[in-house]
Amino acid sequence: YFDKFVTVVGILPLLYEGERCRFVGKWENNNEFGIQFAVEACEREFPTDSESIYRYLSSGVIKKIGPVLAKRIVDRFGDQTLEVMSNNPMWLCEIKGISKKAAEIIGEDYKEKYELHKVMIYCNSLFGADIASKICSKYGAVAIQVIENNPYCLCEEFRGISFSVADKIALNHGYETSSKERLEAGICYYLQFSMNEHGHCFIPKNVFIPLAVSRLFGELGYEEHDNMCLKIEKTLHQLADFKKVSIFKIDETCIIWAVFRSNIFFHIIIL
């Protein structure tokens, strides 16, 4: 399909000149631009040899470094340039034109870029490039820490990440099936799911709570099922304390639970 250059298209955030990438996808024949490779996944590596490191640094991706300084740095440190920038940035002061302050800025900026690079690799392996890019934009270099601290935040913050995906990550990180985070996220997600998928504007309490138990825990024995129903009901009250659920009394026999998310509300009518 190609002689020297390949046109690659897709969602490819935070790619820099000099990086090595392995693309997974398929060839397409675009009516206007001809043969292109449509990327579905991208595996990235930081440059490791002097030539690719020079291209990477001379592109201006790191603060305070342009083509001239990039050449001086690579000429001095060779293949170890990026390791020096990460672990011993003050060594850069040996290079003409780099002050202590500039060395600090270079070291900090490189570490930030490297952390973002790790975040993209981590998120891309779980969600794909599109959602990985959104996660990286929202959380930056601390995205991995945020995800590992509470994976359930993902299905609340990002469209395209289902509760089951966040749940799988959480359970792999040791979360209990009856953990507070899981119950809260599951309740909110399945309320939203019921509204979006089935068009409901309300759902009776005696329908929703068993449904939530079934979705979150599968088939249970009678006693365990009743215990989980009580936990779900208790969690609904706890969500009210955090204003994720609002409780309104309409009359003596009917209460509405409203779950708010992105200016959308959902009602559970409790009879």
Coordinates of C-alpha atoms in Angstrom, one line a residue:
Y1 CA 0.0 0.0 0.0
F2 CA 2.9 2.4 0.5
D3 CA 6.4 3.2 -0.6
K4 CA 7.8 5.5 2.1
F5 CA 5.0 7.3 4.0
V6 CA 1.7 6.0 5.4
T7 CA -1.3 8.2 6.2
V8 CA -2.6 7.1 9.6
V9 CA -6.0 8.4 10.8
G10 CA -7.9 8.0 14.1
I11 CA -8.0 9.4 17.6
L12 CA -4.3 9.7 18.5
P13 CA -3.8 12.2 21.4
L14 CA -0.5 13.2 22.8
L15 CA 1.7 11.8 20.0
Y16 CA 5.0 13.6 19.7
E17 CA 7.7 13.6 17.0
G18 CA 10.3 10.9 17.6
E19 CA 8.0 8.5 19.3
R20 CA 7.7 4.9 18.1
C21 CA 4.2 3.6 17.7
R22 CA 2.6 0.4 16.8
F23 CA -0.9 0.8 15.2
V24 CA -3.7 -1.7 15.1
G25 CA -6.5 -1.2 12.6
K26 CA -7.4 -1.6 9.0
W27 CA -6.7 -0.2 5.6
E28 CA -9.3 2.1 4.0
N29 CA -9.5 3.7 0.6
N30 CA -10.7 7.2 1.1
N31 CA -12.4 8.8 -1.9
E32 CA -10.5 12.1 -1.5
F33 CA -7.2 11.1 0.1
G34 CA -6.7 7.5 -1.1
I35 CA -5.2 4.7 0.9
Q36 CA -5.2 5.3 4.7
F37 CA -4.7 3.2 7.8
A38 CA -7.6 3.7 10.2
V39 CA -6.3 3.2 13.8
E40 CA -8.3 1.3 16.4
A41 CA -5.6 1.0 19.0
C42 CA -2.1 2.5 19.4
E43 CA 0.8 1.2 21.4
R44 CA 3.4 3.9 22.1
E45 CA 7.0 3.9 23.2
F46 CA 9.2 6.8 24.3
P47 CA 12.2 7.3 22.0
T48 CA 15.2 5.3 23.1
D49 CA 18.0 6.1 20.6
S50 CA 19.9 9.3 20.0
E51 CA 18.3 10.1 16.7
S52 CA 14.7 9.6 17.8
I53 CA 15.4 11.5 21.1
Y54 CA 16.8 14.4 19.1
R55 CA 13.6 14.5 16.9
Y56 CA 11.4 14.3 20.0
L57 CA 13.2 17.1 21.8
S58 CA 13.7 19.4 18.8
S59 CA 10.0 19.3 18.1
G60 CA 9.5 21.7 21.1
V61 CA 7.4 19.3 23.1
I62 CA 9.5 20.0 26.3
K63 CA 9.6 23.6 27.6
K64 CA 12.9 25.5 27.1
I65 CA 14.2 23.1 24.5
G66 CA 14.4 23.8 20.8
P67 CA 16.5 22.3 18.0
V68 CA 19.8 23.9 19.0
L69 CA 19.6 22.9 22.7
A70 CA 18.2 19.5 21.7
K71 CA 21.4 18.8 19.7
R72 CA 23.7 19.9 22.5
I73 CA 21.9 17.8 25.0
V74 CA 21.8 14.7 22.9
D75 CA 25.5 15.2 21.8
R76 CA 26.4 15.2 25.5
F77 CA 24.2 12.5 26.9
G78 CA 23.3 10.3 23.9
D79 CA 20.9 7.5 24.5
Q80 CA 20.8 8.3 28.2
T81 CA 19.3 11.8 27.6
L82 CA 15.8 11.1 28.7
E83 CA 17.0 9.2 31.8
V84 CA 19.1 12.2 32.8
M85 CA 16.2 14.6 32.3
S86 CA 14.0 12.4 34.5
N87 CA 16.4 11.5 37.3
N88 CA 19.2 14.1 37.2
P89 CA 17.9 17.2 35.5
M90 CA 20.6 19.4 37.1
W91 CA 23.2 17.6 35.0
L92 CA 21.7 19.6 32.1
C93 CA 23.4 22.7 33.6
E94 CA 26.6 21.3 32.0
I95 CA 25.1 22.3 28.6
K96 CA 25.8 25.8 27.4
G97 CA 22.6 27.9 27.5
I98 CA 20.9 25.9 30.3
S99 CA 20.6 27.6 33.7
K100 CA 19.6 25.9 37.0
K101 CA 16.1 27.3 36.7
A102 CA 15.8 26.1 33.1
A103 CA 17.1 22.6 34.1
E104 CA 14.4 22.5 36.8
I105 CA 11.7 23.5 34.3
I106 CA 12.9 20.9 31.8
G107 CA 13.0 18.2 34.4
E108 CA 9.5 18.9 35.7
D109 CA 8.0 19.2 32.2
Y110 CA 9.5 16.0 31.0
K111 CA 8.3 14.1 34.1
E112 CA 4.8 15.5 33.5
K113 CA 4.9 14.4 29.8
Y114 CA 6.2 11.0 30.9
E115 CA 3.4 10.5 33.4
L116 CA 0.8 11.5 30.8
H117 CA 2.4 9.0 28.5
K118 CA 2.0 6.2 31.1
V119 CA -1.6 7.4 31.7
M120 CA -2.4 7.1 28.0
I121 CA -0.9 3.6 27.8
Y122 CA -2.9 2.5 30.9
C123 CA -6.2 4.0 29.8
N124 CA -5.9 3.0 26.2
S125 CA -5.5 -0.6 27.2
L126 CA -8.7 -0.5 29.2
F127 CA -11.0 1.9 27.2
G128 CA -9.6 2.7 23.8
A129 CA -8.1 5.9 22.5
D130 CA -11.2 8.1 22.5
I131 CA -12.2 7.6 26.1
A132 CA -8.5 7.4 27.2
S133 CA -8.0 10.9 25.7
K134 CA -11.0 12.3 27.7
I135 CA -9.8 10.7 30.9
C136 CA -6.3 12.1 30.4
S137 CA -7.8 15.6 29.7
K138 CA -9.9 15.6 32.8
Y139 CA -7.4 14.0 35.3
G140 CA -4.0 14.6 33.7
A141 CA -1.0 12.9 35.2
V142 CA -2.9 11.7 38.3
A143 CA -5.5 9.7 36.3
I144 CA -4.2 6.3 37.2
Q145 CA -4.3 7.2 40.9
V146 CA -7.8 8.5 40.6
I147 CA -9.0 5.4 38.8
E148 CA -7.4 3.0 41.3
N149 CA -8.7 5.0 44.2
N150 CA -12.3 4.7 42.9
P151 CA -12.9 3.2 39.5
Y152 CA -16.6 3.7 39.9
C153 CA -16.2 7.4 39.3
L154 CA -15.6 6.6 35.6
C155 CA -19.1 5.5 34.9
E156 CA -20.5 8.6 36.5
E157 CA -18.1 11.0 34.7
F158 CA -17.7 9.6 31.2
R159 CA -20.3 8.5 28.7
G160 CA -19.2 5.3 27.1
I161 CA -17.9 3.7 30.3
S162 CA -20.6 1.3 31.6
F163 CA -21.0 0.3 35.2
S164 CA -19.9 -3.2 34.3
V165 CA -16.6 -1.9 32.9
A166 CA -15.8 0.2 36.0
D167 CA -17.0 -2.7 38.2
K168 CA -14.6 -5.1 36.6
I169 CA -11.7 -2.7 37.2
A170 CA -12.8 -2.2 40.8
L171 CA -13.2 -5.9 41.6
N172 CA -9.7 -6.5 40.1
H173 CA -8.4 -3.9 42.5
G174 CA -9.9 -5.7 45.5
Y175 CA -13.2 -3.9 46.0
E176 CA -15.9 -5.9 47.9
T177 CA -19.1 -6.6 46.0
S178 CA -21.0 -4.9 48.8
S179 CA -18.7 -1.9 49.2
K180 CA -20.2 1.5 49.7
E181 CA -18.7 2.8 46.4
R182 CA -20.1 -0.1 44.4
L183 CA -23.6 0.2 45.8
E184 CA -23.8 3.9 45.3
A185 CA -22.4 3.8 41.7
G186 CA -24.6 0.8 40.8
I187 CA -27.8 2.5 42.1
C188 CA -27.1 5.7 40.2
Y189 CA -26.1 3.8 37.0
Y190 CA -29.1 1.5 36.9
L191 CA -31.5 4.4 37.6
Q192 CA -30.0 6.2 34.7
F193 CA -30.0 3.1 32.6
S194 CA -33.7 2.5 33.3
M195 CA -34.5 6.0 32.2
N196 CA -32.4 6.0 29.1
E197 CA -33.1 2.5 27.8
H198 CA -36.7 2.1 28.8
G199 CA -38.0 5.6 28.8
H200 CA -39.2 5.5 32.4
C201 CA -39.9 8.7 34.3
F202 CA -40.6 6.8 37.5
I203 CA -40.2 3.3 38.9
P204 CA -41.8 1.9 42.0
K205 CA -39.6 1.1 45.0
N206 CA -40.7 -2.5 45.1
V207 CA -39.6 -2.9 41.5
F208 CA -36.3 -1.0 41.6
I209 CA -34.7 -2.4 44.8
P210 CA -35.1 -6.1 43.8
L211 CA -33.9 -5.1 40.3
A212 CA -30.8 -3.4 41.7
V213 CA -30.0 -6.4 43.9
S214 CA -30.4 -8.7 40.9
R215 CA -28.1 -6.5 38.7
L216 CA -25.5 -6.1 41.4
F217 CA -25.4 -9.5 43.0
G218 CA -27.2 -12.0 40.7
E219 CA -29.3 -14.8 42.2
L220 CA -29.2 -15.0 46.0
G221 CA -30.9 -17.0 48.7
Y222 CA -34.0 -15.5 50.4
E223 CA -32.2 -14.3 53.5
E224 CA -29.2 -12.9 51.6
H225 CA -31.6 -11.3 49.1
D226 CA -33.5 -9.5 51.9
N227 CA -30.3 -8.3 53.5
M228 CA -29.1 -6.8 50.2
C229 CA -32.5 -5.1 49.7
L230 CA -32.1 -3.4 53.1
K231 CA -28.5 -2.4 52.1
I232 CA -29.8 -0.9 48.8
E233 CA -32.5 1.0 50.6
K234 CA -30.0 2.3 53.2
T235 CA -27.7 3.4 50.5
L236 CA -30.5 5.4 48.8
H237 CA -30.8 7.4 52.0
Q238 CA -27.0 7.9 52.2
L239 CA -27.1 9.2 48.6
A240 CA -29.7 11.7 49.7
D241 CA -27.2 13.0 52.3
F242 CA -24.7 13.7 49.4
K243 CA -27.5 15.3 47.3
K244 CA -27.2 12.6 44.6
V245 CA -30.7 11.6 45.5
S246 CA -33.3 14.1 46.6
I247 CA -36.4 13.1 48.6
F248 CA -39.7 14.8 48.2
K249 CA -42.9 14.1 50.0
I250 CA -45.9 14.5 47.7
D251 CA -48.7 13.2 49.9
E252 CA -49.1 10.9 52.8
T253 CA -48.4 7.7 50.7
C254 CA -46.0 8.7 47.9
I255 CA -42.4 9.8 48.1
I256 CA -40.3 10.7 45.0
W257 CA -36.6 9.9 44.9
A258 CA -34.8 12.0 42.3
V259 CA -31.3 11.1 41.1
F260 CA -29.6 14.1 39.4
R261 CA -26.8 13.7 36.8
S262 CA -25.8 16.1 34.2
N263 CA -29.0 18.2 34.6
I264 CA -31.1 15.0 34.1
F265 CA -33.3 13.7 36.9
F266 CA -34.9 10.3 37.6
H267 CA -37.8 9.6 39.9
I268 CA -38.5 6.5 42.0
I269 CA -42.0 6.6 43.3
I270 CA -42.2 4.8 46.6
L271 CA -45.6 3.5 47.4

